[in-house]
Coordinates of C-alpha atoms in Angstrom, one line a residue:
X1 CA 0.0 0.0 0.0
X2 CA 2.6 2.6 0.9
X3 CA 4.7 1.4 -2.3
X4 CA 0.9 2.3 -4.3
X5 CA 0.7 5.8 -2.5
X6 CA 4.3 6.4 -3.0
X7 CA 3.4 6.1 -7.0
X8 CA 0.5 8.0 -6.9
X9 CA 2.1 11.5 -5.3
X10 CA 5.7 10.2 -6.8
X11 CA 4.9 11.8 -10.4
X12 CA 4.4 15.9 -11.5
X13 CA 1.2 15.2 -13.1
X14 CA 1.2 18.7 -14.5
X15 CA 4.3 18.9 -16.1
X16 CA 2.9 15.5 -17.6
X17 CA -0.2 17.3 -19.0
X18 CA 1.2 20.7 -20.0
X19 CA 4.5 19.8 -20.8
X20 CA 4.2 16.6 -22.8
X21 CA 0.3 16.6 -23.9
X22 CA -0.2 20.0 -24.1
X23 CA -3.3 19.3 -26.0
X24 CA -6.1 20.5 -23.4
X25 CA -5.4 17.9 -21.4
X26 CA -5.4 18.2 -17.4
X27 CA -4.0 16.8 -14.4
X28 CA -6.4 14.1 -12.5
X29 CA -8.0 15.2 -9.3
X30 CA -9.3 11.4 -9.0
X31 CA -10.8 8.8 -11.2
X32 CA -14.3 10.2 -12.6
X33 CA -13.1 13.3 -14.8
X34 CA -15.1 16.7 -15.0
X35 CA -18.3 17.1 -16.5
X36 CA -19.5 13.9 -15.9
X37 CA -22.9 14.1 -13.6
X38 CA -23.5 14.2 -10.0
X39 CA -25.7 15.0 -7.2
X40 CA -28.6 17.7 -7.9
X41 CA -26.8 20.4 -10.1
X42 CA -23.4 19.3 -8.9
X43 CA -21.1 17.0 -11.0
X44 CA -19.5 14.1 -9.7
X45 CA -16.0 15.7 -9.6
X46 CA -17.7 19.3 -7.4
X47 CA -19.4 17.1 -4.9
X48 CA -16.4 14.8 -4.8
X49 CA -13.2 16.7 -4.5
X50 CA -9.8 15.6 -5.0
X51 CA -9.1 12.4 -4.4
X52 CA -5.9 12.1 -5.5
X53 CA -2.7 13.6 -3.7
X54 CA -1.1 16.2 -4.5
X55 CA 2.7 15.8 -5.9
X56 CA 5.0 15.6 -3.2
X57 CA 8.3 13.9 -4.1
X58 CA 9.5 14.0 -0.6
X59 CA 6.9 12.7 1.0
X60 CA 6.9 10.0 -1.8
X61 CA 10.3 9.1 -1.7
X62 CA 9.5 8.5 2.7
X63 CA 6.4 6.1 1.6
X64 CA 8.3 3.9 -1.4
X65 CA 11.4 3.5 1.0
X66 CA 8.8 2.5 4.0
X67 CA 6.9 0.4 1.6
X68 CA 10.1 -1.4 0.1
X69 CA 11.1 -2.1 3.7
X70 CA 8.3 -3.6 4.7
X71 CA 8.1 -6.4 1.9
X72 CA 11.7 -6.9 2.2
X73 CA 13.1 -6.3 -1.0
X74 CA 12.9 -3.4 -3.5
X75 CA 11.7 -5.2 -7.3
X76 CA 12.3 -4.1 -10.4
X77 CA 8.6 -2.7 -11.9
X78 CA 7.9 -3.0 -15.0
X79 CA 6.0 -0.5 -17.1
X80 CA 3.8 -1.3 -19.7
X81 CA 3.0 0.9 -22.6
X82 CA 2.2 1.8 -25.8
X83 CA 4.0 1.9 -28.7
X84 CA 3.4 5.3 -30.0
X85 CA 5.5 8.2 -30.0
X86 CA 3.5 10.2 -26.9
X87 CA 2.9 7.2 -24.8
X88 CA 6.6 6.6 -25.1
X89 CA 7.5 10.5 -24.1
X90 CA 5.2 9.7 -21.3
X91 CA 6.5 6.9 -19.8
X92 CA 10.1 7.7 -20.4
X93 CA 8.6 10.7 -17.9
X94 CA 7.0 8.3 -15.3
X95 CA 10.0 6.0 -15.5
X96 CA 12.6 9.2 -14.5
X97 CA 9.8 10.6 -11.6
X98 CA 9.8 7.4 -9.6
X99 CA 13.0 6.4 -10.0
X100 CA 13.7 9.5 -8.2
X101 CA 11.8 8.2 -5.5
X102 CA 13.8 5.3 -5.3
X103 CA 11.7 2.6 -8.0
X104 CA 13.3 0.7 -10.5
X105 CA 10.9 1.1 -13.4
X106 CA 12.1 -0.8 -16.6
X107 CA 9.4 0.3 -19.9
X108 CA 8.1 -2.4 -22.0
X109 CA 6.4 -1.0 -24.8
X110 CA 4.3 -2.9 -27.0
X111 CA 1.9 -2.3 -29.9
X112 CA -1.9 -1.7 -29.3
X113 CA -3.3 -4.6 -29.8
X114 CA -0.9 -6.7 -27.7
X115 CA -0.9 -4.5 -24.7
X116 CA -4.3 -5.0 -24.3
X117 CA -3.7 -9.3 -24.8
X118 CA -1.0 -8.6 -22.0
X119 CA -3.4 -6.9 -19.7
X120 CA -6.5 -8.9 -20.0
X121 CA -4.0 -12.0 -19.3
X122 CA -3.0 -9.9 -16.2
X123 CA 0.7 -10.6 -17.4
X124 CA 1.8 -6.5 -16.1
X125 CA 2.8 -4.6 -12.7
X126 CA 2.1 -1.0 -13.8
X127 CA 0.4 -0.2 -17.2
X128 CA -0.2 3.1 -18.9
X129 CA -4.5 2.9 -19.6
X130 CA -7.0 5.4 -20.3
X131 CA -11.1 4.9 -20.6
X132 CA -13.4 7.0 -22.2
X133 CA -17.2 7.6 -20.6
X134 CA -20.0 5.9 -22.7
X135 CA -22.5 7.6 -20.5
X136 CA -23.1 10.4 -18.1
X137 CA -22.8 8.7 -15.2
X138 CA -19.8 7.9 -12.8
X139 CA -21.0 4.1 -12.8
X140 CA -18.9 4.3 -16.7
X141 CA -15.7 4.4 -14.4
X142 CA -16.5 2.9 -11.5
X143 CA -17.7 -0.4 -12.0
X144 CA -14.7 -1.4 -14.0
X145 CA -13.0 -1.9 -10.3
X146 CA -15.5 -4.3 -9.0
X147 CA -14.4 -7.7 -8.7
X148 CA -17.1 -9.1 -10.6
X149 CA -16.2 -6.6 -14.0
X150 CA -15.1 -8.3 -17.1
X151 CA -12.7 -5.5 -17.2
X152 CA -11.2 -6.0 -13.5
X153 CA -8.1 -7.9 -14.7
X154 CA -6.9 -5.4 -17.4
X155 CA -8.4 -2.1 -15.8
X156 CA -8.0 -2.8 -12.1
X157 CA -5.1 -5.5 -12.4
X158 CA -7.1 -8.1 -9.9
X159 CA -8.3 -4.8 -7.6
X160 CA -10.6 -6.3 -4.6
X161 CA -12.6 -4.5 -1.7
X162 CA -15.4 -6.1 -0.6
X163 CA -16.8 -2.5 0.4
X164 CA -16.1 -1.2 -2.8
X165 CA -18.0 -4.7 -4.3
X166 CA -21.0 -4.1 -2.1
X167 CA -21.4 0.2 -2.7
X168 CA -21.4 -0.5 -6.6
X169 CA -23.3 -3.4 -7.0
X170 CA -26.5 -2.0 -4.3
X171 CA -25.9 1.6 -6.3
X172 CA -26.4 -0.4 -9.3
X173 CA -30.5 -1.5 -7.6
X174 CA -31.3 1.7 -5.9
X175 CA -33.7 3.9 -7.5
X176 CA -32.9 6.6 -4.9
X177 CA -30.4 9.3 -7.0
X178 CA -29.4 10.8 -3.6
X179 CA -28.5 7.0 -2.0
X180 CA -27.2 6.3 -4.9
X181 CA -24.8 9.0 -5.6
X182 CA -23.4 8.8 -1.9
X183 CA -22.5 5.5 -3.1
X184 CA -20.5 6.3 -5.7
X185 CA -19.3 9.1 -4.4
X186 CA -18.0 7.2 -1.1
X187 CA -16.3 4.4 -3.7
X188 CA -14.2 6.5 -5.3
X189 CA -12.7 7.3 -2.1
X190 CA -11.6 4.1 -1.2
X191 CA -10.5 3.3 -4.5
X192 CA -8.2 6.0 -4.8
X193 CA -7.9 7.8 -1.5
X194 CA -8.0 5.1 0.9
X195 CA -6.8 1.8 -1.1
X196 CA -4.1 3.8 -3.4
X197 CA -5.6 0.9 -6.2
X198 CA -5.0 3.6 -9.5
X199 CA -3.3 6.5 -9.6
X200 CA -5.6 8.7 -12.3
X201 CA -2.6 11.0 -14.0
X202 CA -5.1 12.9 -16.5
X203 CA -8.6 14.1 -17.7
X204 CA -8.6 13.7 -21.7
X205 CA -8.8 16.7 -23.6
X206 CA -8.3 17.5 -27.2
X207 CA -6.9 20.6 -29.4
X208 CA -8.5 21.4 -32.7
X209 CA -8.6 24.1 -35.8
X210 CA -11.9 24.4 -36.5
X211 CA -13.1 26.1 -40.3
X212 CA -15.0 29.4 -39.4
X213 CA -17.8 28.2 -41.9
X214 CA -18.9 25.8 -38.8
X215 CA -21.4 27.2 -36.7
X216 CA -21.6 24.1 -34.2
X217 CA -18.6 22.0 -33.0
X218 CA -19.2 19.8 -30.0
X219 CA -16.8 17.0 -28.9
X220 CA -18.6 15.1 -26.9
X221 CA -17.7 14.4 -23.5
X222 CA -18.9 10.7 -23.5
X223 CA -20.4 8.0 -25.3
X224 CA -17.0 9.3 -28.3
X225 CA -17.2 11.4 -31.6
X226 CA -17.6 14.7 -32.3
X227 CA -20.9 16.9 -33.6
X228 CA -20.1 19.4 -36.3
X229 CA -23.1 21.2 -37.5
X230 CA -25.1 24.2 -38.9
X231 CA -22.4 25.4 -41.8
X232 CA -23.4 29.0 -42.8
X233 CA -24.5 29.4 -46.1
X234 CA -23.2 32.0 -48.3

């Protein structure tokens, strides 16, 4: 656990999204990004707050060295990636942050397709993943970390909490919104604050040109493409 927290505060997620992206891209506060709904007029991410730490190499460096300590032995980790030219800016990045905390991070970088074989065989450590809302709902992120999910090995690499199990699968039934928001809203927290079981490095964004002739240009913020619309006429 302390080796998990150590990772999560042990990288500048900033200079990762302004830096490197710099493509509208920002730093994670926790799992379920902006915009996505919440409680009454609130979105998930307002009524939440951070869940995530704040960057603190220091403190980092303290946690991996306490972790490494208590499991006896301090393991190479391996890093697995993409093979395309951003991912591999990124995690040569990541690799240099936490081996400034101590880790020993060796990249493996694979193509696309394999990556994904690799992770839902559950054959990585650390993996570089990202997952795009198919609805407006914080149950699109959520549930992917419940034991149960088809997605557990590859997402949550085998992540188990039997409170986290129970708040998503009785959110799932309950037809209060309030109930069921606290629910959600409460599982996040031990996913990420309490349990250290991801450590959420960016909310997607995009940069585009757009043609002045287009009147209406919405990327959407889930369920994926984009809505261009209305073209003036001359």
């Amino acid at each position: 656990e302390n080796v998990r927290r150590a990772i999560q505060m042990g990288f500048d997620r900033a200079a990762m999204n302004y830096k490197i992206l710099n493509n509208g891209s920002k730093p994670a506060t926790g799992l379920v990004p902006d915009g996505i709904a919440g409680p009454g007029d609130q979105t998930f991410r307002e009524a939440e707050g951070p869940t995530m730490p704040e960057y603190d190499a220091q403190q980092a460096k303290e946690l991996f060295k306490k972790g490494t300590e208590e499991v006896g032995e301090n393991p190479e980790i391996e890093l697995l990636t993409y093979d395309d030219s951003v991912s591999r800016d990124l995690s040569t990045f990541l690799q240099s942050q936490l081996e400034k905390i101590g880790a020993k991070i060796r990249v493996k970088i694979q193509p696309f397709s394999q990556k994904l074989k690799l992770e839902e065989d559950g054959k990585f450590q650390l993996s570089n993943q990202a997952w795009i809302a198919d609805y407006d709902d914080p149950m699109t992120f959520l549930d992917l970390f419940e034991s149960s999910s088809t997605y557990n090995t590859a997402i949550a690499g085998g992540y188990k909490n039997e409170r986290y199990d129970q708040l998503i699968n009785s959110a799932k039934n309950e037809t209060d919104t309030g109930k069921r928001m606290d629910m959600l809203l409460e599982a996040e927290k031990i996913l990420v604050e309490e349990d250290a079981g991801v450590a959420p490095w960016r909310f997607y964004g995009s940069a585009y040109l757009v043609e002045t002739n287009i009147t209406r240009f919405v990327d959407q913020p889930y369920g994926g493409g984009k809505d261009y619309s209305l073209w003036k006429l001359s």
